[in-house]
PDB file of C-alpha atoms and ligand atoms in Angstrom:
ATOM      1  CA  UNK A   1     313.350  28.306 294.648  1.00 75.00           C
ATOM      2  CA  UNK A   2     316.388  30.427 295.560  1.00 84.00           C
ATOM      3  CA  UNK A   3     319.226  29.917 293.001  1.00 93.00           C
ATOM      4  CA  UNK A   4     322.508  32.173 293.274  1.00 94.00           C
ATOM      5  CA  UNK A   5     322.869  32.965 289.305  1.00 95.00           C
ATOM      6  CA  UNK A   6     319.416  33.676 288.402  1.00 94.00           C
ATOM      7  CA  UNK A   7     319.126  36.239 291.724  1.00 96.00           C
ATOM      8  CA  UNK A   8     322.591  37.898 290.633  1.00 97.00           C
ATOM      9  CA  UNK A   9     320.506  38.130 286.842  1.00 96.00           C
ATOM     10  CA  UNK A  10     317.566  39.471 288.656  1.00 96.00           C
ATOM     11  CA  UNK A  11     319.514  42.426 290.548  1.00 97.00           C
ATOM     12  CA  UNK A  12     321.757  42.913 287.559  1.00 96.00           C
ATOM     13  CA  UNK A  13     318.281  43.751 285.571  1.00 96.00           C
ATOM     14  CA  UNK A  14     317.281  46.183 288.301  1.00 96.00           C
ATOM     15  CA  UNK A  15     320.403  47.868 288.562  1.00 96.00           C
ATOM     16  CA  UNK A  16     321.279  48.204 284.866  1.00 95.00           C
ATOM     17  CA  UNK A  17     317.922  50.403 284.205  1.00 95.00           C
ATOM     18  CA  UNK A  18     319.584  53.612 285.490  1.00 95.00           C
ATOM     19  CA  UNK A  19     323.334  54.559 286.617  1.00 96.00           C
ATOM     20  CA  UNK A  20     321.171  56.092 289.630  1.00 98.00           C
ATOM     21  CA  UNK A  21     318.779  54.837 292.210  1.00 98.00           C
ATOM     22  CA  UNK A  22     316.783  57.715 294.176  1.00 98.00           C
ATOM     23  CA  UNK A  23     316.702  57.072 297.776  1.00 98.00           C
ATOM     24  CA  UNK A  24     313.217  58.433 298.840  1.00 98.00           C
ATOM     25  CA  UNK A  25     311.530  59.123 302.104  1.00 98.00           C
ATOM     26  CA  UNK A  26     307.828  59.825 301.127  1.00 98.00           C
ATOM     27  CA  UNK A  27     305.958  62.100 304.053  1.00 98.00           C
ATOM     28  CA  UNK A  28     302.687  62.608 302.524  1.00 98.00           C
ATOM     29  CA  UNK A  29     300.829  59.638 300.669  1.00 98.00           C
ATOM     30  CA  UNK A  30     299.890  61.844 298.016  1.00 98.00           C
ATOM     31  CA  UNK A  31     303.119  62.906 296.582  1.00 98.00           C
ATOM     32  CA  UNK A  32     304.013  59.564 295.938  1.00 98.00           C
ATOM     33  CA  UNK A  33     302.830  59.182 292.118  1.00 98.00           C
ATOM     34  CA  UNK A  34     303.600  62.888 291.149  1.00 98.00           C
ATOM     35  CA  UNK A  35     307.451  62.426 292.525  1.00 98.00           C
ATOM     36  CA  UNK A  36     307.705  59.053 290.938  1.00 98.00           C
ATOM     37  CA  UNK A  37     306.608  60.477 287.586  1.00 98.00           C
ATOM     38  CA  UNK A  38     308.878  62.935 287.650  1.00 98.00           C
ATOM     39  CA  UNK A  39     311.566  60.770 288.540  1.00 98.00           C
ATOM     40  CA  UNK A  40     310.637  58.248 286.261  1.00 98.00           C
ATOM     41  CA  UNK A  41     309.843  60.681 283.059  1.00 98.00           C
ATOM     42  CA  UNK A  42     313.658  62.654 284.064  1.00 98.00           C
ATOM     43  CA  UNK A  43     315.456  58.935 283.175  1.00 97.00           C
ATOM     44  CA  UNK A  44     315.619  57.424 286.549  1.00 98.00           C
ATOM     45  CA  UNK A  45     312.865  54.560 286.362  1.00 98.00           C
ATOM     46  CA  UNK A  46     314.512  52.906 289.450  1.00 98.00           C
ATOM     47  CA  UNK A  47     313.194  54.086 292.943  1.00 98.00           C
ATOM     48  CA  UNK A  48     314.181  52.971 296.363  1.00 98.00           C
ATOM     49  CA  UNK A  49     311.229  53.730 298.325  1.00 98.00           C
ATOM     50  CA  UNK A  50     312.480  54.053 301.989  1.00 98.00           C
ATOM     51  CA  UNK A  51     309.984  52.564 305.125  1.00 98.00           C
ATOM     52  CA  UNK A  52     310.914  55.046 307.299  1.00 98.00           C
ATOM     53  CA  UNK A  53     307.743  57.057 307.008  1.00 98.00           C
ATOM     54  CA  UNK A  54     304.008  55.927 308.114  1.00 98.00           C
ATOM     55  CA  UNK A  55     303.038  56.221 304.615  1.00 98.00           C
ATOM     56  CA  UNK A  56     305.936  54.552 302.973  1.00 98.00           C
ATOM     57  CA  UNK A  57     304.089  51.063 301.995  1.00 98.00           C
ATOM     58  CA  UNK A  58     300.956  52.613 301.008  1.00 98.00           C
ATOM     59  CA  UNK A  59     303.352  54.831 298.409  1.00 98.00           C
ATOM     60  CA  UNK A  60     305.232  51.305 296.963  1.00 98.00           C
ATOM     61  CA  UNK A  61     301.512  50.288 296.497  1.00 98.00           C
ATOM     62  CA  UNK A  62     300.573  53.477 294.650  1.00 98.00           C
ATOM     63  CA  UNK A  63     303.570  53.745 292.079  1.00 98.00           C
ATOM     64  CA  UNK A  64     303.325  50.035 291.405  1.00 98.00           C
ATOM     65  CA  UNK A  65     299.817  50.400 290.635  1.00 97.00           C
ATOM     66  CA  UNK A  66     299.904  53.347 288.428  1.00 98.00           C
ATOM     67  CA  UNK A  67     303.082  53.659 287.207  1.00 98.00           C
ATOM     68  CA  UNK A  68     304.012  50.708 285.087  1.00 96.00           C
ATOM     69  CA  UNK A  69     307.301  52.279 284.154  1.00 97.00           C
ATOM     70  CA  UNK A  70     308.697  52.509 287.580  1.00 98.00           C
ATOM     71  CA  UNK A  71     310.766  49.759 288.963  1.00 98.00           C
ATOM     72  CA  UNK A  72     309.754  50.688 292.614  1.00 98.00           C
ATOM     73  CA  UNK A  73     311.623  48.762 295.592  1.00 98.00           C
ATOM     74  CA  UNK A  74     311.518  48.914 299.106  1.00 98.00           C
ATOM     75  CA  UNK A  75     314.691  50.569 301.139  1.00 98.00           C
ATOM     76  CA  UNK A  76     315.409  50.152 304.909  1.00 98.00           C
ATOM     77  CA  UNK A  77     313.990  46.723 305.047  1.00 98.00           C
ATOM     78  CA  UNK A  78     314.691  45.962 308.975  1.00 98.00           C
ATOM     79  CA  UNK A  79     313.224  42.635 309.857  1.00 98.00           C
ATOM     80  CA  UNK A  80     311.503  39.501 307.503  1.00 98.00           C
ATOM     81  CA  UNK A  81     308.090  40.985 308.046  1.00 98.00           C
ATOM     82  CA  UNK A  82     309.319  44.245 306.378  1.00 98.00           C
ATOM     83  CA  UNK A  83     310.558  41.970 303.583  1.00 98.00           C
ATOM     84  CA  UNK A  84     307.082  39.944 303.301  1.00 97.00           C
ATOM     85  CA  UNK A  85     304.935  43.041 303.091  1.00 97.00           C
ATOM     86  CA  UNK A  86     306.337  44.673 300.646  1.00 98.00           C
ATOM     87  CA  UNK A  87     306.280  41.634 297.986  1.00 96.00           C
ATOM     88  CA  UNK A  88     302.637  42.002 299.088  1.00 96.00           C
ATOM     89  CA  UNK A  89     301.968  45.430 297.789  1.00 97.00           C
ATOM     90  CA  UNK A  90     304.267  45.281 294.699  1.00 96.00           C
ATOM     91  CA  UNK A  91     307.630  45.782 294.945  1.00 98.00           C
ATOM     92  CA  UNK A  92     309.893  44.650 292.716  1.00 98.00           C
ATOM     93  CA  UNK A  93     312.805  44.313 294.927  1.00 98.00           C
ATOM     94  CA  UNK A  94     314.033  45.064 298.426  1.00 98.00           C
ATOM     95  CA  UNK A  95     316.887  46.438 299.711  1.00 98.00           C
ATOM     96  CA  UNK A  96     318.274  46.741 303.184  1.00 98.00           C
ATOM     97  CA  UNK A  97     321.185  48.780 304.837  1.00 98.00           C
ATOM     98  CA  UNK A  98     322.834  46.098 306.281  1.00 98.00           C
ATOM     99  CA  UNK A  99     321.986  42.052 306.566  1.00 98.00           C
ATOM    100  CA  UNK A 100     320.735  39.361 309.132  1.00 98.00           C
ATOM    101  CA  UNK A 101     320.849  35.919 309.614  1.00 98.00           C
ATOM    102  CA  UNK A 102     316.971  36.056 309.741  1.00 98.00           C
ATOM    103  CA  UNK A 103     316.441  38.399 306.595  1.00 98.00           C
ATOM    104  CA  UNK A 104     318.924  36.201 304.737  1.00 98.00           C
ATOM    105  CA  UNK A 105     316.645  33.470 305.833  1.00 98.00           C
ATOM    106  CA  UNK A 106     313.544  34.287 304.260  1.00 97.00           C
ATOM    107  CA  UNK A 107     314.863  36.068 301.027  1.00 97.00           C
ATOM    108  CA  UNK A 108     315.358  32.473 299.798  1.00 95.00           C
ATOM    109  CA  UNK A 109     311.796  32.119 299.952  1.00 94.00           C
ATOM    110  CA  UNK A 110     310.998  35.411 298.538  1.00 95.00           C
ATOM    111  CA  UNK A 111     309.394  36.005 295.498  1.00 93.00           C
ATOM    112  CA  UNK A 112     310.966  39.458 295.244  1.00 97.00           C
ATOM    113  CA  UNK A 113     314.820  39.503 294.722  1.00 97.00           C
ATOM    114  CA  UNK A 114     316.754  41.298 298.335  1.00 98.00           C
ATOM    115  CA  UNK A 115     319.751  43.164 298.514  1.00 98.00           C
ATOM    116  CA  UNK A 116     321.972  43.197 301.563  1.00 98.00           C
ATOM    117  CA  UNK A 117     324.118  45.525 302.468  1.00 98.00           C
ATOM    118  CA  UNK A 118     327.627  45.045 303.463  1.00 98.00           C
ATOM    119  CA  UNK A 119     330.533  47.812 305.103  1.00 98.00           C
ATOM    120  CA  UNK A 120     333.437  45.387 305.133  1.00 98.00           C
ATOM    121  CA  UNK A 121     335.288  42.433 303.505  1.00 98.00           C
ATOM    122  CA  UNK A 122     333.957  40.023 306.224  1.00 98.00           C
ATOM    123  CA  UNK A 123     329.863  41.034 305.611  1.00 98.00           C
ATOM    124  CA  UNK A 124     330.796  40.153 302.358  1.00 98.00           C
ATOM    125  CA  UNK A 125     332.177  37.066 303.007  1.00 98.00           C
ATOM    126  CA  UNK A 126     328.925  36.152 305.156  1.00 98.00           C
ATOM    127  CA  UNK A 127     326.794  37.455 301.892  1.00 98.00           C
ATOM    128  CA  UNK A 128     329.217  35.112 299.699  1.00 98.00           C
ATOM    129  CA  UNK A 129     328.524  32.023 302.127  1.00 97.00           C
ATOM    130  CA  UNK A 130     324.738  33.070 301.636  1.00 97.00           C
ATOM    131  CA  UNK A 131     325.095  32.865 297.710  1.00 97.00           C
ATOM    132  CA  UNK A 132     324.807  36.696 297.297  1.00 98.00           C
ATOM    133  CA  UNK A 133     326.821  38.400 295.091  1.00 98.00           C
ATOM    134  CA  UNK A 134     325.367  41.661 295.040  1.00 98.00           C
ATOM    135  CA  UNK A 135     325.283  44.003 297.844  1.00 98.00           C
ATOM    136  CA  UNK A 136     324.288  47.631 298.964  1.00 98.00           C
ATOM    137  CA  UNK A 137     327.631  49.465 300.000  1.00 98.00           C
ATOM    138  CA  UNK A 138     326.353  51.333 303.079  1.00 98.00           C
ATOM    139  CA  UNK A 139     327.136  53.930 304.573  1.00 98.00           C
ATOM    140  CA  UNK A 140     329.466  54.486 301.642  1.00 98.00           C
ATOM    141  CA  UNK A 141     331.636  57.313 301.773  1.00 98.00           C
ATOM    142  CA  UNK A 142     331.880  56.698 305.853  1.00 98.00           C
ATOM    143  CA  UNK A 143     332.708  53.454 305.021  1.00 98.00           C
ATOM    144  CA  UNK A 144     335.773  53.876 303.071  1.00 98.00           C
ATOM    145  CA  UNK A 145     334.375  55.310 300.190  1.00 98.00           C
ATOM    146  CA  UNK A 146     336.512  54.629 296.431  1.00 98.00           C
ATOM    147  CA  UNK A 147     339.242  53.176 297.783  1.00 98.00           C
ATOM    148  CA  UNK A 148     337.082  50.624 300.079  1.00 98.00           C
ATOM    149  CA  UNK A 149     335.262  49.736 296.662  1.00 98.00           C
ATOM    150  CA  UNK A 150     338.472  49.177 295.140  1.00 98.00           C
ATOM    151  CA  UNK A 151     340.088  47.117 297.607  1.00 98.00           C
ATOM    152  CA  UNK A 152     336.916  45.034 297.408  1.00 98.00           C
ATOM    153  CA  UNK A 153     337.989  44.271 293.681  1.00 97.00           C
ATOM    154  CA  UNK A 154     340.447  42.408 294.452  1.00 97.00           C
ATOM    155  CA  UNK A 155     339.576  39.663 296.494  1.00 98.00           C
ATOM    156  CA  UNK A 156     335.981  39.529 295.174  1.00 98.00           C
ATOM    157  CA  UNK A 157     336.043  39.866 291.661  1.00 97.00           C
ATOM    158  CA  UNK A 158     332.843  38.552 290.936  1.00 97.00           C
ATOM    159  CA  UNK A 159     330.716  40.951 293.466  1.00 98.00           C
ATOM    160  CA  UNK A 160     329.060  44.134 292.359  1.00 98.00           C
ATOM    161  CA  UNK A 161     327.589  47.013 294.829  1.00 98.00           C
ATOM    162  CA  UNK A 162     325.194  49.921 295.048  1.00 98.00           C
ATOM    163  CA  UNK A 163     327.131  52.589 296.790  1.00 98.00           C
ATOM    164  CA  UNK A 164     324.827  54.196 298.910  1.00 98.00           C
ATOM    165  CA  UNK A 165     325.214  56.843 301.730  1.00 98.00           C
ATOM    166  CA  UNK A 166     326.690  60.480 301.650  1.00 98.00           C
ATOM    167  CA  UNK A 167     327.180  60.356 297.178  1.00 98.00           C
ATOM    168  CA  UNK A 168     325.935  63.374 295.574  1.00 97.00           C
ATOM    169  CA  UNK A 169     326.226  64.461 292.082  1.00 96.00           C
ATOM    170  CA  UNK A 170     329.814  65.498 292.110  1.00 97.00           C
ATOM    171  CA  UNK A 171     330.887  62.402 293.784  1.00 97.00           C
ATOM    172  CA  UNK A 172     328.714  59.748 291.875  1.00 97.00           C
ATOM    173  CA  UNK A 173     330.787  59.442 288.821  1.00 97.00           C
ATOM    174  CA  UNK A 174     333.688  58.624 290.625  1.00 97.00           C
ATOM    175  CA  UNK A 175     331.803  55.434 291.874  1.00 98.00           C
ATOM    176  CA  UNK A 176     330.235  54.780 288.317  1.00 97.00           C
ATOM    177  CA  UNK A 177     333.998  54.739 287.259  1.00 97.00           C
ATOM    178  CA  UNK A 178     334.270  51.630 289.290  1.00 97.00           C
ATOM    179  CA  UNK A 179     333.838  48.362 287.385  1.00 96.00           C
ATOM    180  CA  UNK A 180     332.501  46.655 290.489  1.00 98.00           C
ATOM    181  CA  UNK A 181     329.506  49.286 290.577  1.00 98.00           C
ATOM    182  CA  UNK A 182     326.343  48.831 289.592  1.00 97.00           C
ATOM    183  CA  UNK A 183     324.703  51.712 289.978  1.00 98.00           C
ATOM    184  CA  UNK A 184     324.800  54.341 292.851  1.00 98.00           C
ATOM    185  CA  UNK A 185     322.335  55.160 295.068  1.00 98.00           C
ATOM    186  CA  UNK A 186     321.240  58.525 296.973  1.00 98.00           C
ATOM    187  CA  UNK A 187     318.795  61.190 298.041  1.00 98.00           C
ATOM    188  CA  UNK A 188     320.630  64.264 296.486  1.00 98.00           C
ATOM    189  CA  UNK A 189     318.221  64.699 293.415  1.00 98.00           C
ATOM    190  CA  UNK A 190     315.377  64.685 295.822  1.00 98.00           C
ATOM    191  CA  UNK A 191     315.872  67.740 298.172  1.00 98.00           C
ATOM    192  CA  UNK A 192     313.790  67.936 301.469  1.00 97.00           C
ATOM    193  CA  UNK A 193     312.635  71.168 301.155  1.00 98.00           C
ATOM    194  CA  UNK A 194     311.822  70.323 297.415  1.00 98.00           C
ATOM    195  CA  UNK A 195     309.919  67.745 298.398  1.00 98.00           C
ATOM    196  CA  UNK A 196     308.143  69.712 300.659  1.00 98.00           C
ATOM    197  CA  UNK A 197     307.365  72.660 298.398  1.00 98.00           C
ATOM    198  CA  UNK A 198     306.602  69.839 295.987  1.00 98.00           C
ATOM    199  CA  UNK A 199     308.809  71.818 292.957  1.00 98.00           C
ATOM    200  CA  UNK A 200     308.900  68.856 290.393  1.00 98.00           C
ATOM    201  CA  UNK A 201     310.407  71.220 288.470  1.00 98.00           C
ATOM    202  CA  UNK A 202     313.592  71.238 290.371  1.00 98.00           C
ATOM    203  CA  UNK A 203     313.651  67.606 291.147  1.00 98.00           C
ATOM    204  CA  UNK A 204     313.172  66.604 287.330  1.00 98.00           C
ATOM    205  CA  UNK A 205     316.243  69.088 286.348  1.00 98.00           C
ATOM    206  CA  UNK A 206     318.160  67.098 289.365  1.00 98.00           C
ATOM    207  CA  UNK A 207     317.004  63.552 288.020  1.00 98.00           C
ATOM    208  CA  UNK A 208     318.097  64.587 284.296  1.00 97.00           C
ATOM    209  CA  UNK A 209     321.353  65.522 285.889  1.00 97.00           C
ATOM    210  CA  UNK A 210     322.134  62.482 288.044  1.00 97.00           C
ATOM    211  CA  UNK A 211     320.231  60.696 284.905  1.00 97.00           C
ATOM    212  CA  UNK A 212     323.280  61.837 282.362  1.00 96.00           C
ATOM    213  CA  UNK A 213     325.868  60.504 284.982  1.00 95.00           C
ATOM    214  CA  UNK A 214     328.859  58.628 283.421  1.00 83.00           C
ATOM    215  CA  UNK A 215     331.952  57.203 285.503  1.00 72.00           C
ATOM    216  CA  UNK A 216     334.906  59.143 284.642  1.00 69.00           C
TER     217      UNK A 216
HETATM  218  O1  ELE B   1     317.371  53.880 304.861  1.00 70.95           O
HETATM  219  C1  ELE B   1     318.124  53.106 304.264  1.00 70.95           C
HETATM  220  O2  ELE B   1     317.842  51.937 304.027  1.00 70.95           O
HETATM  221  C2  ELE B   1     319.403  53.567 303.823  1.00 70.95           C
HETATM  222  O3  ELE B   1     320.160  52.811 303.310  1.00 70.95           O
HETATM  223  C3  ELE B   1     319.758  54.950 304.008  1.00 70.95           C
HETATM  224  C4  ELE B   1     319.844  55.618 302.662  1.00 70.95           C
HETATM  225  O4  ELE B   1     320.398  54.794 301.708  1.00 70.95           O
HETATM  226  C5  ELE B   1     320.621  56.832 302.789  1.00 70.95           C
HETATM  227  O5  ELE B   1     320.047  57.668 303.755  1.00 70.95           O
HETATM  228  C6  ELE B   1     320.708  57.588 301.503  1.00 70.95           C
HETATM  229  O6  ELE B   1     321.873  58.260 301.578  1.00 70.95           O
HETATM  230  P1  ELE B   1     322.026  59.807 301.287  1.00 70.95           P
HETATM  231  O7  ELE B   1     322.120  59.923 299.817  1.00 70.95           O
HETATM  232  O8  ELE B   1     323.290  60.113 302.007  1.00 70.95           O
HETATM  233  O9  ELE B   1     320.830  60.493 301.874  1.00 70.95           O
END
């Protein structure tokens, strides 16, 4: 039964696990538990695992089964079917870059806790009328960045966000300065052609990195 507070309590839980939530877009089935590991054994247990590739549900599946440290959710949840098969397979949350009336619909009747995203002061507002108090900032430094996050503050004291969208490591503390963040989300640790050369090595020292981050 959806209930504002304890869905707030349930993303707070997610989101306090890491000050960093790796964006991923997994191309090849079987690099899904070996990047997770590495993630996972660098500090960032947290994973945003992105259905934008063929192979993307079959991964949630695979680090949910075998890695019982991982925290893996679902990113770019589009429609309510996205959102029903990937409680199916094991995810412990979902996350979307924006919202819709239909999505907002059947996350109250979703066993996993969703996440919205909102760009302005009036998606919040829908989110708020929905009960949701925390929300993906997306695209976030297109979207106004800092100072949009700031401005948010004020008139919504008791929201929280994921920043997510164009942060890398340099600009991540600045958002984990923020006492309306959460935690910040992004792709930078995870390098394309890292990925494709499939250099843990360089990913782990990336994770450890974005791992250590601290607000200042
Ligand atoms: O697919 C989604 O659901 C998204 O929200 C997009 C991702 O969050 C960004 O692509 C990550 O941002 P970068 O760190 O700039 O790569």
């Amino acid at each position: 039964m959806w209930n504002p507070d304890d869905h707030a309590c349930r993303v707070d839980d997610v989101f306090a696990r890491a000050p960093v939530l790796p964006v991923l877009a997994i191309e090849r089935l079987d690099d899904a538990v070996p990047l997770a590991r590495t993630l996972v054994e660098a500090g960032l247990p947290v994973l945003e695992v992105t259905l934008r590739t063929d192979c993307a549900i079959g991964a949630i599946a695979r680090i949910a089964r075998e890695l019982p440290d991982a925290v893996v959710g679902a990113g770019t949840v589009l429609t309510p079917e996205d959102l029903i098969a990937v409680g199916e397979v094991g995810a412990a949350f979902a996350i979307s870059p924006g919202a819709t009336e239909p999505l907002y619909a059947v996350a109250r009747e979703a066993s996993l806790p969703w996440i919205p995203a909102v760009a302005t002061a009036s998606e919040v507002m829908v989110g708020l009328d929905h009960g949701h108090r925390r929300f993906k900032f997306f695209p976030a430094e297109a979207a106004g960045g800092v100072a949009a996050l700031k401005g948010f503050a004020g008139p919504f004291p008791q929201v929280r966000f994921c920043p997510t969208g164009g942060i890398d490591a340099e600009r991540a503390p600045r958002y984990l300065a923020l006492s309306n963040v959460a935690t910040v989300g992004g792709s930078w640790m995870v390098p394309g052609d890292a990925l494709a050369a499939r250099d843990w090595v360089r990913i782990g020292n990336l994770a450890r990195e974005a791992a250590a981050l601290r607000g200042r």
